[in-house]
Short mmCIF file of C-alpha atoms and ligand atoms in Angstrom, two decimals:
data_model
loop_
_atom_site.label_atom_id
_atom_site.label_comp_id
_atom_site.label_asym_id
_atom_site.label_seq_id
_atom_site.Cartn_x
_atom_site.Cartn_y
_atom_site.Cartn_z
CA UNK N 6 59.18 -68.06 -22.52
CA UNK N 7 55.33 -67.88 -22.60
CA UNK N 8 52.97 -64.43 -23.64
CA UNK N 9 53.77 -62.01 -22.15
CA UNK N 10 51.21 -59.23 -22.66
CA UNK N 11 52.01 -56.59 -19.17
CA UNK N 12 55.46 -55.79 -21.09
CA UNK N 13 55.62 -52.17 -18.93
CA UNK N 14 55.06 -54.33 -15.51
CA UNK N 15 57.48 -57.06 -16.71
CA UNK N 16 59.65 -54.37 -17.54
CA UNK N 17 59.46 -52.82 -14.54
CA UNK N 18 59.64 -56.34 -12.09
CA UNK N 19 62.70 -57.47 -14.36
CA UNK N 20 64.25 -53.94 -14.10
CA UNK N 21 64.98 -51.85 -11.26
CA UNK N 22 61.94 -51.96 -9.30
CA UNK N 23 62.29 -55.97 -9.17
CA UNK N 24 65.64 -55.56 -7.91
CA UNK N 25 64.91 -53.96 -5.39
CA UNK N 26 62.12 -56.31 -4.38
CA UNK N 27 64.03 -58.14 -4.51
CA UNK N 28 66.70 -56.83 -1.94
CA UNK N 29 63.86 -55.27 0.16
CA UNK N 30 61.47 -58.05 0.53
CA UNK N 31 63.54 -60.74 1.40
CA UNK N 32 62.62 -64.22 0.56
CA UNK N 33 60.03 -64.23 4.05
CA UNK N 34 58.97 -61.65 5.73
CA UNK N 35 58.14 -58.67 3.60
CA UNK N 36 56.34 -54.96 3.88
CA UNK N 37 52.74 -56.85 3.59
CA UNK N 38 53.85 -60.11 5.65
CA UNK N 39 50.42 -59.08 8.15
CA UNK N 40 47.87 -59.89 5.14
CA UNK N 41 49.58 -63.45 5.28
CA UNK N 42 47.51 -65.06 7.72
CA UNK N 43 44.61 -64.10 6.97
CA UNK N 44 44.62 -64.67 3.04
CA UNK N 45 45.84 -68.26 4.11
CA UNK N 46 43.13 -68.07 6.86
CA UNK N 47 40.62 -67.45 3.63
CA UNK N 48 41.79 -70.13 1.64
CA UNK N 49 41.58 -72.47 3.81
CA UNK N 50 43.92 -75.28 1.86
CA UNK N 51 43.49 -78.36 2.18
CA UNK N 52 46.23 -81.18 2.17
CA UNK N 53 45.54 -82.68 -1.30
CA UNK N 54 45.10 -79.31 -3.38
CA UNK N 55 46.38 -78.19 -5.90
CA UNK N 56 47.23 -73.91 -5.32
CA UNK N 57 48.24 -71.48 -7.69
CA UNK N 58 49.85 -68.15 -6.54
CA UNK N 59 50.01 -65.17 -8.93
CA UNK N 60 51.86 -62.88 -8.52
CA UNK N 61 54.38 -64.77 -6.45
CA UNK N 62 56.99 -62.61 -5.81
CA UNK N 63 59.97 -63.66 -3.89
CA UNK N 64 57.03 -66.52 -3.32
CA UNK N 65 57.06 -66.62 0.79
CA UNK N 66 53.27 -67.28 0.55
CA UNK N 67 53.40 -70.42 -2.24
CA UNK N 68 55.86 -71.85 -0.01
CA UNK N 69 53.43 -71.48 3.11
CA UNK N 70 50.74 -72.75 0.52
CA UNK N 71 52.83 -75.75 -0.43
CA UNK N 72 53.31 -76.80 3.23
CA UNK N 73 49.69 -76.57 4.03
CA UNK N 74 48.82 -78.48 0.41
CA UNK N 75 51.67 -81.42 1.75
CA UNK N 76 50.02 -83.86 -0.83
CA UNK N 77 49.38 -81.80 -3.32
CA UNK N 78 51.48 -78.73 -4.72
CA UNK N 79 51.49 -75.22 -5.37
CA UNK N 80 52.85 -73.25 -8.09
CA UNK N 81 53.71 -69.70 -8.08
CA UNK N 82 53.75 -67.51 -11.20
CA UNK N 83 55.71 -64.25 -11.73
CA UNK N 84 56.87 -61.89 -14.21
CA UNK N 85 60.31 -61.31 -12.30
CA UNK N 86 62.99 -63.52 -12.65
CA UNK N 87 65.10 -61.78 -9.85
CA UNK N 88 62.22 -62.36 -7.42
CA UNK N 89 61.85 -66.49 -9.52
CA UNK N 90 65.55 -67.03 -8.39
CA UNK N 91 64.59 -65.89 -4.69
CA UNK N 92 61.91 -68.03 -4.60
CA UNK N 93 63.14 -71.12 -5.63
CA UNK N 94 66.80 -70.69 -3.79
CA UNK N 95 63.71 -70.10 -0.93
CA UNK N 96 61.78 -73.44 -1.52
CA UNK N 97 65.18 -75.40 -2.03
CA UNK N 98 66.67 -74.24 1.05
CA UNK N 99 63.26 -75.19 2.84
CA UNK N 100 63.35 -78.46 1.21
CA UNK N 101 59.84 -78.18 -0.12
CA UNK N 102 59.56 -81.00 -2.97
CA UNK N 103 55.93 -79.84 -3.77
CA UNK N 104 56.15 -76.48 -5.12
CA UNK N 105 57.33 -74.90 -8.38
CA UNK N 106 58.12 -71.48 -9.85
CA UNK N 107 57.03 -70.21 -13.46
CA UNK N 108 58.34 -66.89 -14.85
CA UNK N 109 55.18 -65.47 -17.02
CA UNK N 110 52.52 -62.86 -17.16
CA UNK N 111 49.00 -64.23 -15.48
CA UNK N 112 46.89 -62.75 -17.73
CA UNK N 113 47.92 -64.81 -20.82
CA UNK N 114 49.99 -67.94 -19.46
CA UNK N 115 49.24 -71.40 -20.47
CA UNK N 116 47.86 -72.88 -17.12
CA UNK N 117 46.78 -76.43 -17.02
CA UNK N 118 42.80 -75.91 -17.52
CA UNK N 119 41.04 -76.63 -14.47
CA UNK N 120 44.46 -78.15 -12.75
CA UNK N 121 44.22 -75.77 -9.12
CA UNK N 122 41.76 -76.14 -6.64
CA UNK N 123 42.82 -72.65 -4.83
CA UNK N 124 44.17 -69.46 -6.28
CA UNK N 125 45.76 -66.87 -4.17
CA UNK N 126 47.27 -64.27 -4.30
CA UNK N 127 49.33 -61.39 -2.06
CA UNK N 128 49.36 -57.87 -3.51
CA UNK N 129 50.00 -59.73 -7.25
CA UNK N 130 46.78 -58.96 -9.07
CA UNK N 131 46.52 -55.28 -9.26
CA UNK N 132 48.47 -54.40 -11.99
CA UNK N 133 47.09 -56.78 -15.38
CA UNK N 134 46.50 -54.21 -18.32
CA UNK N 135 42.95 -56.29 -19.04
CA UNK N 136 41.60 -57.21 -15.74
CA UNK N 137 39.16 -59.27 -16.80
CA UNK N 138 40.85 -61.30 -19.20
CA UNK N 139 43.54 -62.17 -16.43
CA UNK N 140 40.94 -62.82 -14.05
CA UNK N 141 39.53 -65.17 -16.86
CA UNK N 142 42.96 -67.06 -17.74
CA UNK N 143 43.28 -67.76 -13.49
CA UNK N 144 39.48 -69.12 -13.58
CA UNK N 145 40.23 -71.38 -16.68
CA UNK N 146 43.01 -72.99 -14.44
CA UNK N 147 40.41 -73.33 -11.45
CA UNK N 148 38.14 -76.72 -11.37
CA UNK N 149 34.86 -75.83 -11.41
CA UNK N 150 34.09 -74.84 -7.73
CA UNK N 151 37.41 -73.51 -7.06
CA UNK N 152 38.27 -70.53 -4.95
CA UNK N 153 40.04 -67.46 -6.02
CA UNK N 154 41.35 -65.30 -2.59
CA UNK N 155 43.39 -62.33 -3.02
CA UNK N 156 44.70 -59.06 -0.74
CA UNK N 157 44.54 -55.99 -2.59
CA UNK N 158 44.78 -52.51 -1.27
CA UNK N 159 41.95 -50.01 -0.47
CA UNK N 160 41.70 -46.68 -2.09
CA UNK N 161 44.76 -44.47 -1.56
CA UNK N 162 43.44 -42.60 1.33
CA UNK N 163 42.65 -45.51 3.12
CA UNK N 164 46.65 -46.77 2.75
CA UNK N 165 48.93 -44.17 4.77
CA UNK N 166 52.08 -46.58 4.10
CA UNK N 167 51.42 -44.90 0.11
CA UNK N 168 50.40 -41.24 0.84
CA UNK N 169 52.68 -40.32 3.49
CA UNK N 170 55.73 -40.68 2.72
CA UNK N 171 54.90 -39.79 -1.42
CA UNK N 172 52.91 -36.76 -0.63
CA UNK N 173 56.38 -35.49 1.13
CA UNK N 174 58.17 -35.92 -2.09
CA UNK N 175 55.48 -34.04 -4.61
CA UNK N 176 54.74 -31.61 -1.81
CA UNK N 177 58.58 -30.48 -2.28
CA UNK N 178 58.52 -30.71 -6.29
CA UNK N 179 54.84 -28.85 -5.99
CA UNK N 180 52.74 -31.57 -7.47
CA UNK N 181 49.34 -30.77 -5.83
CA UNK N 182 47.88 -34.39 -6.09
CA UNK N 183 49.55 -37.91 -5.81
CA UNK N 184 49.43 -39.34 -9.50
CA UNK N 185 46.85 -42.91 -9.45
CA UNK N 186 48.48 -45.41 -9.53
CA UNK N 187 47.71 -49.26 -10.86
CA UNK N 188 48.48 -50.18 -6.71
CA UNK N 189 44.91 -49.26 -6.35
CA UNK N 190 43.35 -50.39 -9.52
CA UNK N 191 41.04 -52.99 -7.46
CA UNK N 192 39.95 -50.29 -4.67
CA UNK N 193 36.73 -49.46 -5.89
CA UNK N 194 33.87 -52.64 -4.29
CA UNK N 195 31.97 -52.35 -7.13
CA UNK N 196 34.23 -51.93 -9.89
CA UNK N 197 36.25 -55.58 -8.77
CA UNK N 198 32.80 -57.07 -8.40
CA UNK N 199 32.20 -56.33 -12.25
CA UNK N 200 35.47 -57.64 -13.24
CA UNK N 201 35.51 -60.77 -11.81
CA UNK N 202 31.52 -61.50 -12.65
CA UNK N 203 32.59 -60.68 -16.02
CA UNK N 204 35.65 -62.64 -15.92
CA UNK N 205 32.71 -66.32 -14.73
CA UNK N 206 33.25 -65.87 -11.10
CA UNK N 207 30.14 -65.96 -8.61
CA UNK N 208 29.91 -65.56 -5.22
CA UNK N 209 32.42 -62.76 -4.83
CA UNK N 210 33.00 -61.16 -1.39
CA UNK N 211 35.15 -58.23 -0.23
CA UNK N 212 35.80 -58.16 2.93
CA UNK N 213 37.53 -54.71 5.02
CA UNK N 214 41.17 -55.81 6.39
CA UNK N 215 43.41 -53.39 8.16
CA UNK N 216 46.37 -53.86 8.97
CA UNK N 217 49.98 -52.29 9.14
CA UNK N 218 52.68 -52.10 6.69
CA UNK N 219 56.23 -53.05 7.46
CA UNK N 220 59.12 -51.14 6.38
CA UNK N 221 62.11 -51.66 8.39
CA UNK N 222 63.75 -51.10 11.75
CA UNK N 223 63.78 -47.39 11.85
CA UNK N 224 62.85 -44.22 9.41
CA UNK N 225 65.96 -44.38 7.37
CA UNK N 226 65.77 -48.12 6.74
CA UNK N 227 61.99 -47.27 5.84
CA UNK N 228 63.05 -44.68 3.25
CA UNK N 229 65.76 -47.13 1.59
CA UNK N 230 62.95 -49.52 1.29
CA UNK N 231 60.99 -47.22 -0.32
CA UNK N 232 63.72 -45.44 -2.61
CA UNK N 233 63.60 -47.85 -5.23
CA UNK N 234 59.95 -48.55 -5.42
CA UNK N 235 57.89 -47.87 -7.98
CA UNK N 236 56.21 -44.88 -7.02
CA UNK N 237 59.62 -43.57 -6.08
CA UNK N 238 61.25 -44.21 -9.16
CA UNK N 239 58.90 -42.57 -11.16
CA UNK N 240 59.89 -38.80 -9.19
CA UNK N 241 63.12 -39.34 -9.06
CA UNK N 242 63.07 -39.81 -13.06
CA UNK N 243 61.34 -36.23 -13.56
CA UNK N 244 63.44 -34.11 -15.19
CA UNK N 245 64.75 -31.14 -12.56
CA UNK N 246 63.56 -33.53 -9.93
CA UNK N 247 64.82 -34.39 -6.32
CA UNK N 248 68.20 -36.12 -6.07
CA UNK N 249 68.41 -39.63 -4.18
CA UNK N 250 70.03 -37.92 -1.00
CA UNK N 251 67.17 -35.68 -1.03
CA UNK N 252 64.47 -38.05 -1.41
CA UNK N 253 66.28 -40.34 1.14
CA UNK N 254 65.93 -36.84 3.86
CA UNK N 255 62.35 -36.47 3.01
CA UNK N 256 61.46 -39.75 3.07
CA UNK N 257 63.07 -40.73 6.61
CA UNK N 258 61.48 -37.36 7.89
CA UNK N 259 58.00 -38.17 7.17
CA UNK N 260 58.67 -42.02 8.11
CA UNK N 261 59.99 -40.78 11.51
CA UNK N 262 56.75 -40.64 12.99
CA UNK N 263 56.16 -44.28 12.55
CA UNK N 264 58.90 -45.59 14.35
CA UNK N 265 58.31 -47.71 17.14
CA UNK N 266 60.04 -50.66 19.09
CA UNK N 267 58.60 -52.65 16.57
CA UNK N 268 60.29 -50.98 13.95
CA UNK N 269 58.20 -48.69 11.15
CA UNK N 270 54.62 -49.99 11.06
CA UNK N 271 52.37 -48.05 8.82
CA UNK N 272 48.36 -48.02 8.83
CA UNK N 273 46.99 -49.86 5.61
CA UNK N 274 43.36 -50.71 4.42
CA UNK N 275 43.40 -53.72 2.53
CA UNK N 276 40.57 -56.18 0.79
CA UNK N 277 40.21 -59.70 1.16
CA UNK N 278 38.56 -60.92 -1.88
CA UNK N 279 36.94 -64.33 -2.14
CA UNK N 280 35.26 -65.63 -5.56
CA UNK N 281 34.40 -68.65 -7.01
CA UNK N 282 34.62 -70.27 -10.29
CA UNK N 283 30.94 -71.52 -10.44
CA UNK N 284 30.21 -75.08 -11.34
CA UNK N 285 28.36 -75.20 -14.46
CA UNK N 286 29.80 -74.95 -17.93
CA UNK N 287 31.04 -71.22 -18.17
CA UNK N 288 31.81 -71.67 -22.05
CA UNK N 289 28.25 -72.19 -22.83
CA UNK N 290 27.30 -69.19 -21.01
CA UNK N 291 30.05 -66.85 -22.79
CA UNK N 292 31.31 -65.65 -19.23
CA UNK N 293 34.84 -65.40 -20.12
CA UNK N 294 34.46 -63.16 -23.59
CA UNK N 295 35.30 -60.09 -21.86
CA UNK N 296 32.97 -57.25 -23.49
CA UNK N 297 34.07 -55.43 -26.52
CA UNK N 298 35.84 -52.11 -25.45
CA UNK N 299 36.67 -52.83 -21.90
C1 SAM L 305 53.65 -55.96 -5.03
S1 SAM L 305 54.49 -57.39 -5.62
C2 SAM L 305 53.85 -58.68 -4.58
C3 SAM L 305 54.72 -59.91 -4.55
C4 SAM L 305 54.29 -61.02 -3.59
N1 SAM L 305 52.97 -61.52 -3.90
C5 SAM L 305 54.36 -60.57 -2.16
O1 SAM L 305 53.32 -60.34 -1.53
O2 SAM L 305 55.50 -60.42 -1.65
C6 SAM L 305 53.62 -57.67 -7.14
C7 SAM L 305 54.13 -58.86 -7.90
O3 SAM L 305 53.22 -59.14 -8.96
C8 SAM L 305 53.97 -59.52 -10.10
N2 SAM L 305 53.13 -59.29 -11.28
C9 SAM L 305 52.60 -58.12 -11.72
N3 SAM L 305 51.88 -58.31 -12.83
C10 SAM L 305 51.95 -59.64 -13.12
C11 SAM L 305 51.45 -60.45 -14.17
N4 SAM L 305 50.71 -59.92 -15.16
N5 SAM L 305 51.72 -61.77 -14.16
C12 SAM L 305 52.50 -62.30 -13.18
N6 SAM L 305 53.01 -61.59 -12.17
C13 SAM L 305 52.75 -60.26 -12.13
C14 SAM L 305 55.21 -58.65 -10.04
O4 SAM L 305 56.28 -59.17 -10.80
C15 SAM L 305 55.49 -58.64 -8.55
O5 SAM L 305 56.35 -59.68 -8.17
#
């Protein structure tokens, strides 16, 4: 087992809350399966690269990856091994020969220097205790030139998948504001802009993408969904908090709204971040060395 550095994420993805991933987001097709196309749109692989996917997950978008890289390969890296075993029972079953799983945390992993051509990555990059130095380690494992393209979420008023149905769980325990959470660590233009300059990228662009959430066939498959998600978790563990079968009635009442043929589609305001590990010798500019205190 290589570094790992997030221990309360890998924690968390090897606990409960991967679990449930697990179980929720099945091997295709998950809550944010809309940001797929275009992040793959954005990355525009090529047969012969060579992609790297943090923040796999149950790794539906390295397998997508590794069929668009067809003489290449891509890798996907994860701190979950429930959502590892998905993935690779996922890429066997497909009878992809060019992709590979690794369980490990992205911010301090071993990768191959300068092995990938294209990094991506779906809703896997918002949660690294040091930004930058993630950011860094996935550059070092770019060739010079290579493209780092991620989906993050917007801020949390921009994302009603996050506020609705929460807000209806601290509005009955009286909690006046949603707590912040690390979902929206990357919201802020400017702030991710900083990080990955800091981190030797150039050429960074955000780009506005909005587009709906998934979460099931109807409200009360929504609020099992969302019952053992992070977020979720974390109420139902206050002390003199709501019970499961509570939090199960809330939840399918404020998901009700959102039901529609096409099952429970939520708003969501995304980014689509593009950045670029510049050509010339980063080392000898010190871009990497994140700065002391950050
Ligand atoms: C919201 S899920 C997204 C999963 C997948 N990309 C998808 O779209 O279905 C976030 C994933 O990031 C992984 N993750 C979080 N921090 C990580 C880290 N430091 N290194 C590797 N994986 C990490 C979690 O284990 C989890 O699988």
């Amino acid at each position: 087992m290589t570094d790992i550095v997030n221990t309360e994420q890998a924690a968390a993805w090897n606990g409960p809350e991967g679990a449930h991933w697990a179980e929720h987001n099945p091997a295709d097709g998950g809550f944010n399966a809309e940001l797929t196309a275009p992040l793959l749109t954005a990355a525009n692989i090529r047969p012969d690269d060579h992609v790297l996917d943090i923040g796999c997950g149950t790794g539906e978008t390295t397998r997508l990856a590794a069929r668009q890289a067809r003489d290449g390969h891509a890798v996907g890296i994860d701190l979950s091994a429930a959502m590892l075993q998905q993935a690779r029972a996922a890429a066997e079953a497909a009878g992809l020969g060019n992709v590979a799983f690794e369980e490990g945390d992205a911010q301090a992993y071993p990768f191959a220097a300068g092995r990938y051509q294209v990094a991506i990555s779906r809703f896997g990059i918002m949660f690294f205790a040091d930004p930058v130095a993630a950011f860094a380690n996935i550059g070092r494992a770019l060739r010079p030139g290579g493209r780092l393209v991620f989906v993050c979420p917007r801020s949390m008023a921009d994302n009603d998948w996050y506020v609705v149905p929460l807000s209806a769980l601290h509005k009955r325990l009286g909690t006046a504001t949603l707590p912040e959470s690390g979902m929206f660590s990357l919201a802020d233009p400017a702030h991710t802009t900083d990080v990955l300059t800091r981190a030797g990228f150039s050429e960074v662009t955000l780009r506005p993408l909005d587009a709906p959430m998934d979460f099931g066939a109807d409200a009360h498959a929504a609020a099992d969904g969302y019952l053992g998600s992070g977020p979720v978790l974390a109420v139902l563990e206050q002390p003199g908090g709501l019970t499961r079968a509570t939090a199960r009635d809330l939840l399918a009442d404020a998901l009700r709204p959102y039901e529609s043929p096409d099952g429970v589609r939520i708003p969501g305001g995304h980014w689509l971040v593009v950045a670029r590990r510049p050509t010339e010798n980063l080392s000898a500019r010190g871009a990497h060395r994140p700065r002391p205190g950050r």
